[in-house]
Amino acid sequence: MNATLFYSIQSEWMKTKRSAAFWLVIVGGLFIPGILTLMHLVYIKRLGGVFAVEKFWEKWLINGWESMSIFFLPMGIVLATSLIAQLEYKNNGWKQVHTTPQSLTTVFVAKYTVVLLLMLQLFVLFGLGMCLAGSIPAWYYGHIPYPKEAFPWGRFIQINASFYVMALPIVALQFLLSIQFKNFMVSLGAGVALVAAAIMVLTWRYVYLVPYTYGAIHLLQLGGKMRFKSNILDIHYLALIYFIGFTLISYILYLTKKEKG
């Protein structure tokens, strides 16, 4: 990474930290763990049986993703990515960025990197939040037994990383839409429509052709409930192909766009 790109990423990150998108990511990452913590603190009588199940931590994490992957995560990505692009559309920010001594490629890569880092932050917060949500009740109530099994860090990271890969096509397409259209409602409306459509086609035979469904598909696969399978490639590879494709299209459109902001 050259110095110009590094400082550009640093600058973009500082701008993002003052935005609504930054706080949306924090709230989004901790929302489900927070709800689960409150539920288990209130319904204390159910905890003994919950903590006694085999492979508690893995099932606990999948339970969290069951609430997160189908709706909250895609919608969070749609909102956060759209808000980040709006940082530059406000007060003609794009024109100011393009007057700085950095190439268009550097600007694109820096902004895209910050979006991906924000999504990574969301996943890290969610993973840590689920760890705490599964531990706090046992710490708070002394008579509740803490899960006996060792914490499966490797499996925990693997599951979270796989859902991150599933989310990449959504990030890429929403970034494409958000930098192409000045009107915030275009990217937001398209994203909401695609998320709604993804939920409706989950029982479709060719559901794997719709990248907004990948989080839900992966969840169903983990639970052994996915009936339809792609005869083309594993869902992880399909997610990466869509991600790379949307990224290249976004980059080309950005470079060739006559009026940038």
Short mmCIF file of C-alpha atoms in Angstrom, two decimals:
data_model
loop_
_atom_site.label_atom_id
_atom_site.label_comp_id
_atom_site.label_asym_id
_atom_site.label_seq_id
_atom_site.Cartn_x
_atom_site.Cartn_y
_atom_site.Cartn_z
CA MET A 1 0.00 0.00 0.00
CA ASN A 2 1.52 3.33 -1.03
CA ALA A 3 1.51 6.34 1.27
CA THR A 4 -1.13 8.25 -0.71
CA LEU A 5 -3.62 5.39 -0.48
CA PHE A 6 -2.89 4.89 3.22
CA TYR A 7 -3.54 8.55 4.05
CA SER A 8 -6.61 8.56 1.82
CA ILE A 9 -8.06 5.58 3.70
CA GLN A 10 -7.20 7.26 6.99
CA SER A 11 -8.96 10.44 5.88
CA GLU A 12 -12.05 8.55 4.73
CA TRP A 13 -12.17 6.64 8.01
CA MET A 14 -12.04 9.88 10.00
CA LYS A 15 -14.93 11.30 7.98
CA THR A 16 -16.94 8.13 8.47
CA LYS A 17 -16.42 8.18 12.25
CA ARG A 18 -18.41 11.42 12.36
CA SER A 19 -21.28 9.99 10.35
CA ALA A 20 -24.56 8.23 11.11
CA ALA A 21 -23.25 5.17 9.25
CA PHE A 22 -20.55 4.63 11.88
CA TRP A 23 -23.06 4.59 14.73
CA LEU A 24 -25.48 2.50 12.71
CA VAL A 25 -22.79 -0.17 12.40
CA ILE A 26 -22.15 -0.14 16.16
CA VAL A 27 -25.84 -0.35 17.01
CA GLY A 28 -26.42 -2.97 14.30
CA GLY A 29 -23.61 -5.18 15.55
CA LEU A 30 -24.77 -5.11 19.17
CA PHE A 31 -28.55 -5.01 18.68
CA ILE A 32 -29.28 -8.76 18.50
CA PRO A 33 -26.78 -9.70 21.27
CA GLY A 34 -28.31 -6.99 23.44
CA ILE A 35 -31.84 -8.28 22.87
CA LEU A 36 -30.78 -11.87 23.62
CA THR A 37 -29.03 -10.76 26.81
CA LEU A 38 -32.12 -8.95 28.07
CA MET A 39 -34.38 -11.87 27.18
CA HIS A 40 -32.25 -14.38 29.08
CA LEU A 41 -31.84 -12.09 32.08
CA VAL A 42 -35.63 -11.73 32.29
CA TYR A 43 -36.54 -15.36 31.57
CA ILE A 44 -34.02 -16.76 34.01
CA LYS A 45 -35.78 -20.11 34.52
CA ARG A 46 -35.05 -21.17 30.95
CA LEU A 47 -31.30 -20.66 31.14
CA GLY A 48 -30.32 -23.88 32.87
CA GLY A 49 -31.59 -26.01 30.00
CA VAL A 50 -30.17 -23.67 27.37
CA PHE A 51 -26.63 -23.76 28.79
CA ALA A 52 -26.70 -27.54 29.22
CA VAL A 53 -27.11 -28.39 25.50
CA GLU A 54 -24.27 -30.01 23.58
CA LYS A 55 -22.19 -27.61 21.45
CA PHE A 56 -23.83 -24.70 23.22
CA TRP A 57 -21.60 -21.97 21.76
CA GLU A 58 -21.98 -23.01 18.14
CA LYS A 59 -25.76 -23.32 18.48
CA TRP A 60 -25.83 -20.02 20.35
CA LEU A 61 -24.03 -18.21 17.54
CA ILE A 62 -26.24 -19.77 14.86
CA ASN A 63 -29.26 -18.71 16.92
CA GLY A 64 -27.97 -15.15 16.79
CA TRP A 65 -27.45 -15.34 13.04
CA GLU A 66 -30.97 -16.69 12.64
CA SER A 67 -32.21 -13.31 13.82
CA MET A 68 -29.53 -11.36 11.97
CA SER A 69 -28.89 -12.85 8.53
CA ILE A 70 -32.27 -12.73 6.78
CA PHE A 71 -33.31 -9.12 7.44
CA PHE A 72 -31.24 -7.06 9.90
CA LEU A 73 -27.84 -7.59 8.28
CA PRO A 74 -28.92 -6.89 4.66
CA MET A 75 -30.88 -3.83 5.75
CA GLY A 76 -27.96 -2.61 7.86
CA ILE A 77 -25.64 -2.90 4.86
CA VAL A 78 -28.12 -1.07 2.62
CA LEU A 79 -28.46 1.81 5.09
CA ALA A 80 -24.80 2.11 6.08
CA THR A 81 -23.43 1.95 2.54
CA SER A 82 -25.97 4.48 1.24
CA LEU A 83 -25.18 6.86 4.11
CA ILE A 84 -21.42 6.69 3.49
CA ALA A 85 -21.82 7.81 -0.12
CA GLN A 86 -24.07 10.63 0.99
CA LEU A 87 -21.16 12.10 2.96
CA GLU A 88 -19.71 13.34 -0.32
CA TYR A 89 -22.95 14.36 -1.99
CA LYS A 90 -23.60 16.78 0.85
CA ASN A 91 -22.17 20.25 0.18
CA ASN A 92 -20.56 19.11 -3.10
CA GLY A 93 -18.08 16.93 -1.26
CA TRP A 94 -17.22 14.89 -4.36
CA LYS A 95 -15.90 17.98 -6.13
CA GLN A 96 -13.65 18.76 -3.17
CA VAL A 97 -12.33 15.19 -3.11
CA HIS A 98 -11.56 15.26 -6.83
CA THR A 99 -9.54 18.46 -6.52
CA THR A 100 -7.10 16.74 -4.15
CA PRO A 101 -3.81 15.36 -5.61
CA GLN A 102 -4.89 11.72 -5.75
CA SER A 103 -6.02 9.52 -8.60
CA LEU A 104 -9.59 8.38 -9.14
CA THR A 105 -8.45 4.84 -8.43
CA THR A 106 -7.09 5.91 -5.04
CA VAL A 107 -10.36 7.68 -4.19
CA PHE A 108 -12.42 4.63 -5.19
CA VAL A 109 -10.22 2.11 -3.38
CA ALA A 110 -10.06 4.24 -0.22
CA LYS A 111 -13.82 4.66 0.01
CA TYR A 112 -14.47 1.03 -0.81
CA THR A 113 -11.92 -0.12 1.76
CA VAL A 114 -13.58 1.95 4.46
CA VAL A 115 -16.97 0.43 3.61
CA LEU A 116 -15.51 -3.07 3.88
CA LEU A 117 -13.79 -2.17 7.16
CA LEU A 118 -17.05 -0.86 8.56
CA MET A 119 -18.75 -4.12 7.67
CA LEU A 120 -15.88 -6.01 9.30
CA GLN A 121 -16.36 -3.87 12.41
CA LEU A 122 -20.04 -4.82 12.46
CA PHE A 123 -19.18 -8.53 12.32
CA VAL A 124 -16.54 -8.25 15.02
CA LEU A 125 -18.95 -6.40 17.30
CA PHE A 126 -21.65 -8.98 16.62
CA GLY A 127 -19.29 -11.87 17.41
CA LEU A 128 -18.03 -10.27 20.62
CA GLY A 129 -21.59 -9.32 21.53
CA MET A 130 -22.75 -12.91 21.15
CA CYS A 131 -19.87 -14.09 23.35
CA LEU A 132 -20.92 -11.66 26.07
CA ALA A 133 -24.62 -12.39 25.62
CA GLY A 134 -23.94 -16.07 26.26
CA SER A 135 -21.77 -15.34 29.30
CA ILE A 136 -23.42 -12.46 31.15
CA PRO A 137 -26.41 -14.43 32.54
CA ALA A 138 -24.09 -17.03 34.10
CA TRP A 139 -21.89 -14.29 35.53
CA TYR A 140 -24.85 -12.31 36.86
CA TYR A 141 -26.77 -15.22 38.35
CA GLY A 142 -24.44 -17.36 40.41
CA HIS A 143 -26.73 -20.41 40.34
CA ILE A 144 -26.75 -20.58 36.53
CA PRO A 145 -24.01 -22.98 35.34
CA TYR A 146 -21.54 -21.60 32.82
CA PRO A 147 -21.23 -23.82 29.67
CA LYS A 148 -18.75 -26.59 30.43
CA GLU A 149 -17.28 -26.92 26.94
CA ALA A 150 -14.22 -24.90 25.97
CA PHE A 151 -15.03 -21.88 23.88
CA PRO A 152 -14.63 -22.92 20.18
CA TRP A 153 -12.78 -19.86 18.90
CA GLY A 154 -11.90 -21.48 15.59
CA ARG A 155 -15.48 -22.48 14.81
CA PHE A 156 -16.79 -19.12 16.03
CA ILE A 157 -14.46 -17.21 13.69
CA GLN A 158 -15.21 -19.60 10.82
CA ILE A 159 -18.98 -19.11 11.06
CA ASN A 160 -18.72 -15.32 11.32
CA ALA A 161 -16.23 -15.19 8.43
CA SER A 162 -18.52 -17.29 6.24
CA PHE A 163 -21.42 -14.90 6.85
CA TYR A 164 -19.09 -11.98 6.03
CA VAL A 165 -18.36 -13.57 2.65
CA MET A 166 -22.12 -14.05 2.12
CA ALA A 167 -22.63 -10.31 2.72
CA LEU A 168 -19.97 -9.11 0.25
CA PRO A 169 -22.22 -9.11 -2.86
CA ILE A 170 -24.73 -6.87 -1.06
CA VAL A 171 -21.95 -4.49 0.00
CA ALA A 172 -20.60 -4.33 -3.56
CA LEU A 173 -23.94 -3.71 -5.28
CA GLN A 174 -25.08 -1.15 -2.72
CA PHE A 175 -21.77 0.69 -3.04
CA LEU A 176 -22.22 0.72 -6.82
CA LEU A 177 -25.71 2.18 -6.51
CA SER A 178 -24.79 4.70 -3.83
CA ILE A 179 -21.92 6.31 -5.76
CA GLN A 180 -23.79 6.30 -9.07
CA PHE A 181 -26.94 8.07 -7.91
CA LYS A 182 -26.92 11.37 -6.08
CA ASN A 183 -30.41 10.81 -4.69
CA PHE A 184 -30.11 8.85 -1.45
CA MET A 185 -33.54 7.30 -1.99
CA VAL A 186 -32.47 5.52 -5.19
CA SER A 187 -29.85 3.31 -3.54
CA LEU A 188 -31.95 2.96 -0.38
CA GLY A 189 -35.13 2.10 -2.26
CA ALA A 190 -33.37 -0.38 -4.54
CA GLY A 191 -31.73 -2.02 -1.54
CA VAL A 192 -34.99 -2.34 0.40
CA ALA A 193 -36.72 -3.78 -2.68
CA LEU A 194 -33.95 -6.33 -3.21
CA VAL A 195 -33.98 -7.40 0.44
CA ALA A 196 -37.76 -7.86 0.29
CA ALA A 197 -37.48 -9.79 -2.98
CA ALA A 198 -34.77 -12.02 -1.47
CA ILE A 199 -37.06 -13.02 1.38
CA MET A 200 -39.86 -13.88 -1.06
CA VAL A 201 -37.72 -16.10 -3.32
CA LEU A 202 -36.16 -18.24 -0.56
CA THR A 203 -38.24 -21.24 -1.67
CA TRP A 204 -37.46 -20.72 -5.35
CA ARG A 205 -35.52 -23.53 -7.04
CA TYR A 206 -32.92 -21.09 -8.39
CA VAL A 207 -32.65 -18.97 -5.26
CA TYR A 208 -28.84 -19.13 -5.42
CA LEU A 209 -28.96 -16.76 -8.41
CA VAL A 210 -30.08 -13.94 -6.08
CA PRO A 211 -27.05 -12.79 -4.02
CA TYR A 212 -29.16 -10.97 -1.42
CA THR A 213 -30.37 -14.40 -0.24
CA TYR A 214 -26.92 -15.82 0.52
CA GLY A 215 -26.95 -15.09 4.23
CA ALA A 216 -30.30 -16.83 4.63
CA ILE A 217 -29.17 -19.74 2.43
CA HIS A 218 -26.03 -20.22 4.50
CA LEU A 219 -28.09 -20.17 7.70
CA LEU A 220 -30.39 -22.85 6.31
CA GLN A 221 -27.38 -24.90 5.22
CA LEU A 222 -25.91 -24.75 8.72
CA GLY A 223 -29.22 -26.00 10.08
CA GLY A 224 -29.55 -28.71 7.41
CA LYS A 225 -32.78 -27.16 6.16
CA MET A 226 -31.73 -25.97 2.68
CA ARG A 227 -33.57 -28.01 0.06
CA PHE A 228 -32.18 -26.43 -3.09
CA LYS A 229 -28.51 -26.52 -3.98
CA SER A 230 -26.54 -24.87 -6.75
CA ASN A 231 -25.30 -27.25 -9.40
CA ILE A 232 -22.80 -24.61 -10.48
CA LEU A 233 -20.58 -23.73 -7.52
CA ASP A 234 -20.53 -23.66 -3.75
CA ILE A 235 -22.44 -20.67 -2.40
CA HIS A 236 -19.23 -19.13 -1.03
CA TYR A 237 -17.66 -19.07 -4.50
CA LEU A 238 -20.82 -17.63 -6.01
CA ALA A 239 -20.75 -14.86 -3.40
CA LEU A 240 -17.14 -14.02 -4.26
CA ILE A 241 -17.88 -14.04 -8.01
CA TYR A 242 -20.78 -11.63 -7.55
CA PHE A 243 -18.64 -9.47 -5.26
CA ILE A 244 -15.78 -9.23 -7.77
CA GLY A 245 -18.19 -8.64 -10.65
CA PHE A 246 -20.11 -5.85 -8.93
CA THR A 247 -16.83 -4.29 -7.77
CA LEU A 248 -15.38 -4.20 -11.30
CA ILE A 249 -18.59 -2.74 -12.73
CA SER A 250 -18.67 -0.13 -9.96
CA TYR A 251 -15.03 0.82 -10.61
CA ILE A 252 -15.51 1.13 -14.37
CA LEU A 253 -18.69 3.18 -14.01
CA TYR A 254 -16.98 5.46 -11.49
CA LEU A 255 -14.02 6.09 -13.80
CA THR A 256 -16.20 6.73 -16.85
CA LYS A 257 -18.89 8.81 -15.14
CA LYS A 258 -18.86 12.28 -16.66
CA GLU A 259 -20.24 14.15 -13.69
CA LYS A 260 -18.72 12.81 -10.47
CA GLY A 261 -20.88 14.42 -7.82
#
